[in-house]
Coordinates of C-alpha atoms in Angstrom, one line a residue:
M3 CA -25.7 -22.3 11.3
L4 CA -22.8 -24.7 11.8
S5 CA -23.5 -28.1 13.2
R6 CA -21.9 -29.2 16.4
K7 CA -19.7 -31.6 14.5
N8 CA -18.4 -28.8 12.2
E9 CA -17.9 -26.5 15.2
F10 CA -15.8 -29.2 16.9
L11 CA -13.8 -29.9 13.7
I12 CA -13.0 -26.1 13.4
R13 CA -11.8 -26.0 17.0
Y14 CA -9.8 -29.2 16.6
Q15 CA -8.1 -28.0 13.4
T16 CA -7.5 -24.6 14.9
L17 CA -5.6 -26.1 17.9
R18 CA -3.6 -28.3 15.6
D19 CA -2.7 -25.6 13.1
D20 CA -1.9 -23.1 15.9
L21 CA 0.5 -25.5 17.6
R22 CA 2.1 -26.5 14.3
G23 CA 2.5 -22.9 13.3
E24 CA 4.0 -21.8 16.6
I25 CA 6.5 -24.7 16.4
L26 CA 7.4 -24.3 12.7
S27 CA 7.8 -20.6 12.9
G28 CA 10.1 -20.9 15.9
K29 CA 7.7 -19.0 18.3
I30 CA 7.9 -22.1 20.5
K31 CA 11.6 -23.1 20.3
P32 CA 13.1 -26.6 20.6
N33 CA 13.3 -27.8 24.2
E34 CA 10.5 -25.5 25.3
Y35 CA 7.3 -27.0 26.6
I36 CA 3.9 -26.2 25.0
L37 CA 1.0 -25.3 27.2
P38 CA -0.4 -28.1 29.5
E39 CA -3.3 -30.2 28.2
N40 CA -5.9 -28.8 30.6
T41 CA -4.9 -25.2 29.5
L42 CA -5.2 -26.1 25.8
S43 CA -8.6 -27.8 26.5
Q44 CA -10.0 -24.7 28.1
K45 CA -8.4 -22.3 25.6
Y46 CA -9.8 -24.1 22.5
N47 CA -13.0 -25.4 24.2
I48 CA -12.4 -29.1 23.3
S49 CA -12.0 -32.1 25.6
R50 CA -8.7 -33.3 26.9
V51 CA -9.1 -36.5 24.9
S52 CA -9.2 -34.4 21.7
V53 CA -6.2 -32.4 22.9
R54 CA -4.3 -35.6 23.4
K55 CA -5.2 -36.7 19.8
V56 CA -3.8 -33.4 18.4
L57 CA -0.6 -33.9 20.5
A58 CA -0.3 -37.5 19.3
E59 CA -0.3 -36.2 15.7
L60 CA 2.5 -33.8 16.5
V61 CA 4.5 -36.5 18.2
E62 CA 4.0 -38.7 15.1
E63 CA 5.2 -35.8 13.0
G64 CA 8.3 -35.5 15.2
L65 CA 7.6 -32.0 16.3
I66 CA 7.1 -32.7 20.0
E67 CA 8.0 -35.5 22.5
K68 CA 6.1 -36.4 25.6
I69 CA 8.2 -36.2 28.8
T70 CA 6.6 -38.2 31.6
G71 CA 5.7 -36.0 34.5
K72 CA 6.6 -32.8 32.7
G73 CA 4.5 -32.4 29.6
N74 CA 5.1 -32.1 25.9
R75 CA 8.4 -30.6 24.7
V76 CA 9.3 -29.3 21.3
T77 CA 11.9 -31.3 19.5
I78 CA 13.9 -31.1 16.3
P79 CA 13.3 -34.2 14.0
K80 CA 16.6 -36.0 13.7
D81 CA 16.3 -36.1 9.9
G82 CA 14.4 -32.8 9.6
L83 CA 10.9 -32.6 8.1
P84 CA 10.4 -34.7 5.0
V85 CA 9.1 -31.6 3.3
K86 CA 9.4 -28.0 4.6
E87 CA 6.1 -26.3 5.2
K88 CA 5.5 -23.9 2.3
I89 CA 4.1 -20.4 2.7
R90 CA 2.7 -19.2 -0.6
L91 CA 3.3 -15.4 -1.2
A92 CA 1.8 -13.6 -4.1
W93 CA 3.0 -10.3 -5.6
F94 CA 1.9 -8.1 -8.5
S95 CA 4.1 -8.2 -11.6
T96 CA 4.8 -4.4 -12.0
S97 CA 6.2 -4.0 -8.4
Y98 CA 9.6 -2.3 -8.2
E99 CA 10.2 -4.3 -5.0
L100 CA 10.1 -7.7 -6.6
E101 CA 13.9 -8.3 -6.7
I102 CA 14.2 -7.0 -3.1
V103 CA 11.3 -9.3 -2.0
K104 CA 13.1 -12.3 -3.6
E105 CA 16.2 -11.4 -1.5
I106 CA 14.1 -11.1 1.7
I107 CA 12.5 -14.5 0.9
G108 CA 16.0 -16.0 0.6
K109 CA 16.9 -14.6 4.1
Y110 CA 13.7 -16.0 5.5
N111 CA 14.2 -19.4 4.1
A112 CA 17.8 -19.6 5.3
S113 CA 16.6 -18.8 8.8
Q114 CA 13.8 -21.4 9.0
P115 CA 14.5 -25.1 9.7
F116 CA 10.9 -26.1 9.1
A117 CA 9.3 -23.6 6.7
E118 CA 10.0 -21.8 3.4
A119 CA 8.3 -19.1 1.5
E120 CA 7.5 -19.5 -2.2
L121 CA 6.8 -16.5 -4.4
S122 CA 4.2 -16.3 -7.2
I123 CA 4.0 -13.3 -9.5
I124 CA 0.6 -12.4 -10.8
P125 CA -0.1 -9.9 -13.7
E126 CA -1.0 -6.5 -12.4
S127 CA -3.9 -6.1 -14.9
S128 CA -5.9 -8.8 -13.2
Y129 CA -4.2 -8.9 -9.8
M130 CA -7.1 -8.6 -7.3
E131 CA -9.5 -10.6 -9.5
S132 CA -7.0 -13.4 -9.6
I133 CA -6.3 -13.3 -5.9
T134 CA -10.0 -13.4 -4.9
Q135 CA -10.7 -16.2 -7.4
L136 CA -7.9 -18.3 -6.1
I137 CA -8.9 -17.7 -2.5
E138 CA -12.6 -18.6 -3.2
G139 CA -11.4 -21.7 -5.1
E140 CA -9.4 -22.7 -2.0
D141 CA -6.2 -22.4 -3.9
G142 CA -5.1 -18.9 -2.9
P143 CA -1.8 -17.7 -1.6
D144 CA -1.4 -17.7 2.2
V145 CA -0.3 -14.0 2.1
F146 CA -0.2 -11.4 -0.7
M147 CA 1.0 -7.9 -1.3
I148 CA -1.9 -5.5 -1.4
S149 CA -1.5 -1.8 -2.2
D150 CA -4.0 0.7 -0.9
S151 CA -5.6 0.9 -4.4
H152 CA -5.9 -2.9 -4.4
F153 CA -7.5 -2.8 -0.9
R154 CA -10.1 -0.2 -2.1
Q155 CA -10.8 -2.5 -5.0
L156 CA -11.3 -5.4 -2.7
L157 CA -13.7 -3.4 -0.6
D158 CA -15.7 -2.4 -3.8
M159 CA -15.8 -6.1 -4.8
G160 CA -17.4 -6.9 -1.4
K161 CA -14.5 -9.3 -0.7
A162 CA -13.0 -7.9 2.5
H163 CA -14.3 -11.0 4.3
L164 CA -11.6 -13.0 2.5
L165 CA -8.9 -11.4 4.6
H166 CA -7.7 -12.7 7.9
P167 CA -7.3 -9.5 10.0
Y168 CA -3.8 -9.3 11.3
L169 CA -1.7 -6.5 12.7
S170 CA 1.8 -7.7 13.6
D171 CA 2.6 -7.2 17.2
K172 CA 6.3 -6.7 16.1
M173 CA 5.4 -3.2 14.9
D174 CA 3.3 -1.0 17.2
P175 CA 1.5 1.7 15.1
Q176 CA 2.3 4.4 17.6
T177 CA 5.9 3.7 18.6
D178 CA 7.3 1.5 15.8
S179 CA 5.6 2.8 12.7
Y180 CA 3.4 5.7 11.6
P181 CA -0.3 5.6 12.7
K182 CA -1.4 7.1 9.4
L183 CA -0.3 4.0 7.5
Y184 CA -2.9 1.9 9.2
E185 CA -5.6 4.2 7.9
L186 CA -4.8 2.9 4.4
F187 CA -6.3 -0.4 5.3
E188 CA -9.3 0.3 7.4
Y189 CA -12.5 -1.8 7.2
D190 CA -15.5 -0.8 9.3
G191 CA -13.3 1.7 11.1
Q192 CA -10.5 -0.8 12.0
P193 CA -7.2 -1.6 10.3
I194 CA -7.0 -5.2 9.2
I195 CA -3.7 -5.4 7.3
T196 CA -0.1 -4.9 8.5
P197 CA 1.5 -2.1 6.5
F198 CA 4.8 -3.0 4.7
L199 CA 5.9 0.2 2.8
F200 CA 4.6 3.6 1.9
S201 CA 5.1 6.9 0.1
P202 CA 3.5 10.4 0.3
V203 CA 3.2 12.3 -3.0
V204 CA 6.0 14.9 -3.2
V205 CA 7.6 17.2 -5.8
C206 CA 10.7 15.8 -7.7
Y207 CA 12.8 18.4 -9.3
N208 CA 15.8 18.4 -11.7
K209 CA 18.7 20.2 -9.9
R210 CA 20.5 21.0 -13.2
L211 CA 17.5 22.6 -14.8
F212 CA 16.9 24.6 -11.5
E213 CA 20.5 25.8 -11.5
Q214 CA 20.3 26.8 -15.2
A215 CA 17.2 28.8 -14.4
G216 CA 18.8 30.5 -11.4
I217 CA 16.4 28.8 -9.0
S218 CA 17.8 28.7 -5.4
G219 CA 16.6 28.9 -1.8
Q220 CA 15.3 26.4 0.6
D221 CA 11.7 26.4 -0.6
P222 CA 11.3 27.9 -4.1
I223 CA 7.8 26.4 -4.5
H224 CA 6.2 27.0 -1.1
N225 CA 2.8 28.0 -2.6
W226 CA 1.0 27.9 -6.0
T227 CA 2.3 31.3 -7.1
A228 CA 5.8 30.3 -6.3
L229 CA 5.3 27.0 -8.2
V230 CA 4.1 28.9 -11.3
D231 CA 7.0 31.4 -11.1
T232 CA 9.6 28.6 -10.7
A233 CA 8.0 26.6 -13.5
K234 CA 8.0 29.7 -15.8
S235 CA 11.7 30.2 -15.1
C236 CA 12.4 26.6 -16.2
T237 CA 10.2 26.6 -19.3
K238 CA 12.5 27.3 -22.2
D239 CA 12.7 27.1 -26.0
T240 CA 16.5 26.6 -26.0
D241 CA 17.1 26.4 -29.8
G242 CA 14.6 29.1 -30.9
D243 CA 12.6 26.8 -33.1
G244 CA 9.3 27.8 -31.5
R245 CA 8.9 24.6 -29.6
I246 CA 9.4 24.3 -25.9
D247 CA 12.4 22.0 -25.1
H248 CA 12.1 22.0 -21.3
Y249 CA 8.9 22.5 -19.4
G250 CA 8.9 23.7 -15.8
F251 CA 6.3 21.2 -14.7
C252 CA 4.4 18.1 -15.9
F253 CA 0.8 17.9 -14.8
S254 CA -0.7 14.4 -14.4
S255 CA -4.5 13.8 -14.4
S256 CA -4.0 10.6 -12.5
P257 CA -6.3 10.3 -9.4
H258 CA -3.1 9.7 -7.5
R259 CA -1.8 13.1 -8.4
W260 CA -4.3 15.9 -9.2
P261 CA -6.2 15.6 -5.9
V262 CA -3.1 16.9 -4.1
F263 CA -4.0 20.4 -5.4
M264 CA -7.6 19.9 -4.2
L265 CA -6.4 19.1 -0.7
Q266 CA -4.1 22.1 -0.6
N267 CA -7.1 24.3 -1.5
E268 CA -9.3 22.5 1.1
G269 CA -11.6 21.1 -1.5
T270 CA -13.6 17.9 -1.3
L271 CA -15.1 15.2 -3.5
I272 CA -17.8 13.9 -1.1
S273 CA -19.6 15.9 1.6
D274 CA -20.2 15.0 5.2
N275 CA -23.7 13.7 4.4
N276 CA -22.1 11.3 1.8
E277 CA -23.1 13.1 -1.3
C278 CA -20.8 14.1 -4.2
N279 CA -19.9 17.8 -3.9
I280 CA -17.0 18.1 -6.3
D281 CA -18.6 21.2 -7.7
N282 CA -17.7 23.1 -4.5
R283 CA -15.8 26.4 -5.0
N284 CA -12.5 25.2 -3.5
T285 CA -12.3 22.1 -5.7
I286 CA -13.2 24.0 -8.8
E287 CA -10.5 26.6 -8.0
A288 CA -8.0 23.7 -7.7
L289 CA -9.0 22.2 -11.0
Q290 CA -8.8 25.5 -12.7
F291 CA -5.3 26.0 -11.4
C292 CA -4.3 22.6 -12.9
L293 CA -5.7 23.6 -16.2
D294 CA -3.9 27.0 -16.0
L295 CA -0.6 25.2 -15.7
M296 CA -1.1 23.8 -19.1
Y297 CA -3.3 26.3 -21.0
K298 CA -2.8 29.7 -19.4
E299 CA 0.7 29.7 -18.0
Q300 CA 1.9 27.1 -20.5
V301 CA 4.4 25.6 -18.1
S302 CA 3.3 22.0 -18.5
P303 CA 2.9 20.0 -21.7
I304 CA -0.7 20.2 -23.0
Y305 CA -1.3 16.5 -23.0
S306 CA -4.0 14.9 -20.9
H307 CA -3.0 11.6 -19.4
G308 CA -3.8 9.5 -16.4
S309 CA -0.7 7.5 -16.4
E310 CA 1.8 8.1 -13.6
Y311 CA 4.5 6.7 -15.8
M312 CA 4.4 9.5 -18.4
A313 CA 5.5 12.3 -16.1
E314 CA 8.3 10.2 -14.7
A315 CA 9.4 9.2 -18.2
L316 CA 9.6 12.9 -19.3
F317 CA 11.4 13.7 -16.1
V318 CA 14.1 11.0 -16.7
K319 CA 14.6 12.4 -20.2
E320 CA 15.1 15.9 -18.5
R321 CA 12.3 17.4 -20.5
V322 CA 10.5 18.7 -17.4
A323 CA 11.9 20.3 -14.3
M324 CA 9.3 19.2 -11.8
I325 CA 6.7 16.5 -11.4
L326 CA 4.5 15.2 -8.6
S327 CA 5.7 11.7 -7.8
T328 CA 6.1 9.2 -5.0
Y329 CA 9.1 7.4 -3.5
Y330 CA 7.8 4.3 -5.1
F331 CA 8.2 5.8 -8.6
M332 CA 11.6 7.3 -7.8
N333 CA 12.9 3.8 -8.4
E334 CA 12.4 4.8 -12.1
F335 CA 15.3 7.2 -11.7
R336 CA 17.9 4.6 -10.7
G337 CA 20.8 4.4 -13.2
S338 CA 19.9 7.8 -14.6
T339 CA 22.7 10.4 -15.0
M340 CA 20.4 13.3 -14.1
Q341 CA 20.8 15.2 -10.8
W342 CA 17.5 15.3 -8.9
N343 CA 16.0 15.9 -5.5
V344 CA 12.7 16.1 -3.7
C345 CA 10.7 18.7 -1.7
P346 CA 7.3 19.0 -0.2
V347 CA 4.3 19.9 -2.4
P348 CA 3.3 23.6 -2.3
E349 CA 0.6 24.7 0.1
Q350 CA -2.2 27.0 -0.7
K351 CA -5.1 27.5 1.8
S352 CA -3.5 24.6 3.8
E353 CA -0.9 21.9 3.6
G354 CA -2.0 18.7 2.0
T355 CA -0.9 15.7 0.0
L356 CA -1.8 12.1 -0.7
L357 CA -0.4 9.0 1.1
L358 CA -0.1 5.7 -0.8
G359 CA 1.2 2.4 0.5
G360 CA 1.2 -1.3 0.5
G361 CA 0.5 -4.0 3.1
L362 CA 0.5 -7.8 3.6
G363 CA -2.9 -9.4 3.4
I364 CA -3.5 -12.8 4.8
N365 CA -5.9 -15.3 3.2
K366 CA -8.5 -16.2 5.9
N367 CA -8.6 -19.7 4.4
S368 CA -4.9 -20.4 4.8
Q369 CA -4.2 -23.7 6.4
R370 CA -1.2 -22.3 8.2
L371 CA -2.4 -19.0 9.7
K372 CA 0.0 -19.0 12.6
L373 CA 3.0 -19.7 10.4
T374 CA 1.8 -17.0 7.9
E375 CA 1.4 -14.5 10.7
S376 CA 5.0 -15.2 11.7
F377 CA 6.1 -14.6 8.1
V378 CA 4.4 -11.2 8.1
D379 CA 6.3 -10.5 11.4
F380 CA 9.5 -11.3 9.6
M381 CA 8.6 -9.1 6.6
V382 CA 8.1 -6.1 8.9
G383 CA 11.1 -6.9 11.1
T384 CA 14.4 -5.0 11.0
E385 CA 16.2 -7.4 8.6
A386 CA 13.6 -7.3 5.9
Q387 CA 12.7 -3.7 6.3
T388 CA 16.4 -2.7 6.1
L389 CA 16.7 -4.4 2.7
I390 CA 13.6 -2.4 1.5
K391 CA 15.4 0.8 2.6
K392 CA 18.9 0.0 1.3
L393 CA 18.0 -1.4 -2.1
G394 CA 15.1 0.9 -3.1
C395 CA 13.5 4.3 -2.7
T396 CA 10.1 3.2 -1.3
I397 CA 9.9 3.9 2.4
P398 CA 9.7 0.9 4.8
A399 CA 6.9 0.9 7.4
L400 CA 9.3 0.2 10.3
K401 CA 10.0 3.7 11.7
H402 CA 13.5 3.2 13.0
V403 CA 14.6 1.8 9.7
A404 CA 12.8 4.4 7.6
E405 CA 14.6 7.2 9.6
D406 CA 18.1 5.5 9.7
D407 CA 20.3 7.8 7.7
S408 CA 23.2 5.2 7.7
L409 CA 21.2 3.2 5.2
L410 CA 21.0 5.9 2.6
D411 CA 22.8 5.4 -0.7
W412 CA 23.1 8.6 -2.9
A413 CA 23.1 6.4 -6.0
I414 CA 19.6 5.3 -5.0
H415 CA 18.1 7.9 -2.7
P416 CA 17.5 11.6 -3.1
K417 CA 19.5 14.0 -0.8
N418 CA 16.3 15.2 0.8
Y419 CA 15.0 11.7 1.4
N420 CA 13.9 12.5 4.9
V421 CA 11.4 15.2 3.7
F422 CA 8.7 12.5 4.2
Q423 CA 9.0 13.0 8.0
E424 CA 7.7 16.6 7.8
I425 CA 5.0 15.7 5.3
M426 CA 3.4 12.8 7.2
P427 CA 1.4 14.9 9.6
Y428 CA -0.7 16.4 6.8
T429 CA -1.1 13.4 4.5
R430 CA -4.5 12.1 3.5
T431 CA -5.4 8.7 2.2
L432 CA -7.7 8.0 -0.8
L433 CA -10.1 6.3 1.5
E434 CA -10.5 9.6 3.3
L435 CA -11.7 11.2 0.0
K436 CA -14.7 8.8 0.3
M437 CA -15.0 7.7 -3.3
N438 CA -14.8 4.1 -4.3
T439 CA -12.8 2.8 -7.2
S440 CA -15.7 2.7 -9.6
E441 CA -16.5 6.3 -8.8
F442 CA -12.9 7.3 -9.4
D443 CA -13.1 5.5 -12.7
L444 CA -16.2 7.5 -13.6
L445 CA -14.4 10.7 -12.5
R446 CA -11.4 9.9 -14.7
N447 CA -13.6 9.3 -17.7
E448 CA -15.9 12.3 -17.2
M449 CA -12.9 14.7 -16.6
Q450 CA -11.3 14.0 -20.0
L451 CA -13.1 16.9 -21.8
M452 CA -12.1 19.2 -19.0
W453 CA -8.4 18.2 -19.2
M454 CA -8.6 18.8 -22.9
N455 CA -9.9 22.3 -22.2
I456 CA -13.1 21.6 -24.2
E457 CA -15.2 22.4 -21.1
G458 CA -14.6 24.2 -17.9
P459 CA -14.4 22.7 -14.3
G460 CA -17.8 24.0 -13.3
E461 CA -19.6 22.3 -16.2
A462 CA -17.6 19.1 -15.8
C463 CA -18.1 19.0 -12.0
G464 CA -21.8 19.7 -12.2
R465 CA -22.3 16.7 -14.5
I466 CA -20.2 14.5 -12.3
V467 CA -22.1 15.4 -9.2
Q468 CA -25.4 14.4 -10.9
L469 CA -23.9 11.1 -12.2
I470 CA -22.4 10.0 -8.9
N471 CA -25.3 11.0 -6.7
E472 CA -27.7 9.2 -9.1
R473 CA -25.5 6.1 -8.9
R474 CA -25.4 6.3 -5.1
A475 CA -29.2 6.8 -4.9
Q476 CA -29.7 3.6 -7.0
V477 CA -27.3 1.7 -4.7
M478 CA -29.3 2.9 -1.6
D479 CA -32.6 1.9 -3.3
S480 CA -31.2 -1.5 -4.1
V481 CA -30.1 -2.1 -0.5
S482 CA -33.4 -0.9 0.9
S483 CA -35.3 -3.2 -1.5
K484 CA -33.2 -6.2 -0.3
E485 CA -33.8 -5.4 3.3
L486 CA -37.6 -5.3 2.7
Q487 CA -37.6 -8.7 1.0

């Protein structure tokens, strides 16, 4: 339990930091008056004497001036602040958006008289571990990019409490964005992070290889049968040496790819009673279809890999006609001479695909929370989101920018860029699949023999069900034991 002294200090510092943040961010503009002393006293539950001490600090700093009979007015220091208030932003090293983010930071810094953002790049291999260690060591960034995969990792680490929940009021989920994006970052049933960008999983196809195979029509891969037929038409041994030179499709065993087929077949990984049920008929059918693409139909390279980069690399080399990919990875295709486009994933028993995305997490221990919140507001504002759209393929979270066709550049974007709009209603997040990151890691490892066609889906899934349910039972026993202590 906090002592009264500590509680007072927290309220005192909160008042000071809130006022400074609102002034430095421009929320309260020069020549505007801050709230009266008695209002601040009631709002922050501290005495008027303490309020006056906070105001005196701001006067000393040159941020406000006391106007007799009127109150306290925001002012601009004649010589500016000795040092601009720094907002520390962290980003992971492999992000395609790094150069765009640097440009956004430049725009932000140019617009702020009192604040500036500073970018730190952290290796992807240890990104969340580094972020959490820095925050717990009280040297963390004020705000950091966090993908939905990073967020699930943070939940598994039991570190969600390190986040300061913040949803920017500059972007309403219902009217200004897409409600589904907020489900990517839910904790205890509530979203706690402002989305920044996103992408559903779609099919990328090579237009030249399609034309050479005589593939035409609006939707040549509308279901699994059509996908196989189209892939067969594009799979060719062009020089007659017995080797396939162009495959029709490239399957990826990445957990960000293969579950798309499971969703289309109404399969599941975890049942409603929270037990692993990957051995259900619909999921096994979907896994068998994935295997058939490689081993029976022979329209995909027989090479088991979990890397999302491999399929994209083969696609850029024009060795495969179709891949499952995201708008994020479409940035790989920039500068390529190939002609390509996108279309929705095929449906089977139902429509279904995965939704991936990234948001802006705020460090709960930041000493400048209000200022950091205003920076997040800027990042999801029109200017910053427009740069995301104009300079890359990843879709910005701000709806009117995401759907603004005047920002499309055919040297960057696919002709069917807007297909995401028809896909969004049936997207699913990985959180909805109800497996944590360690369980997905187990899944990846235990499926390797199956992807090599050494064992069948039924055998692999039966073993996985036992392993995961045993692990979940152990966790429940451990929790119960702690509660009894």
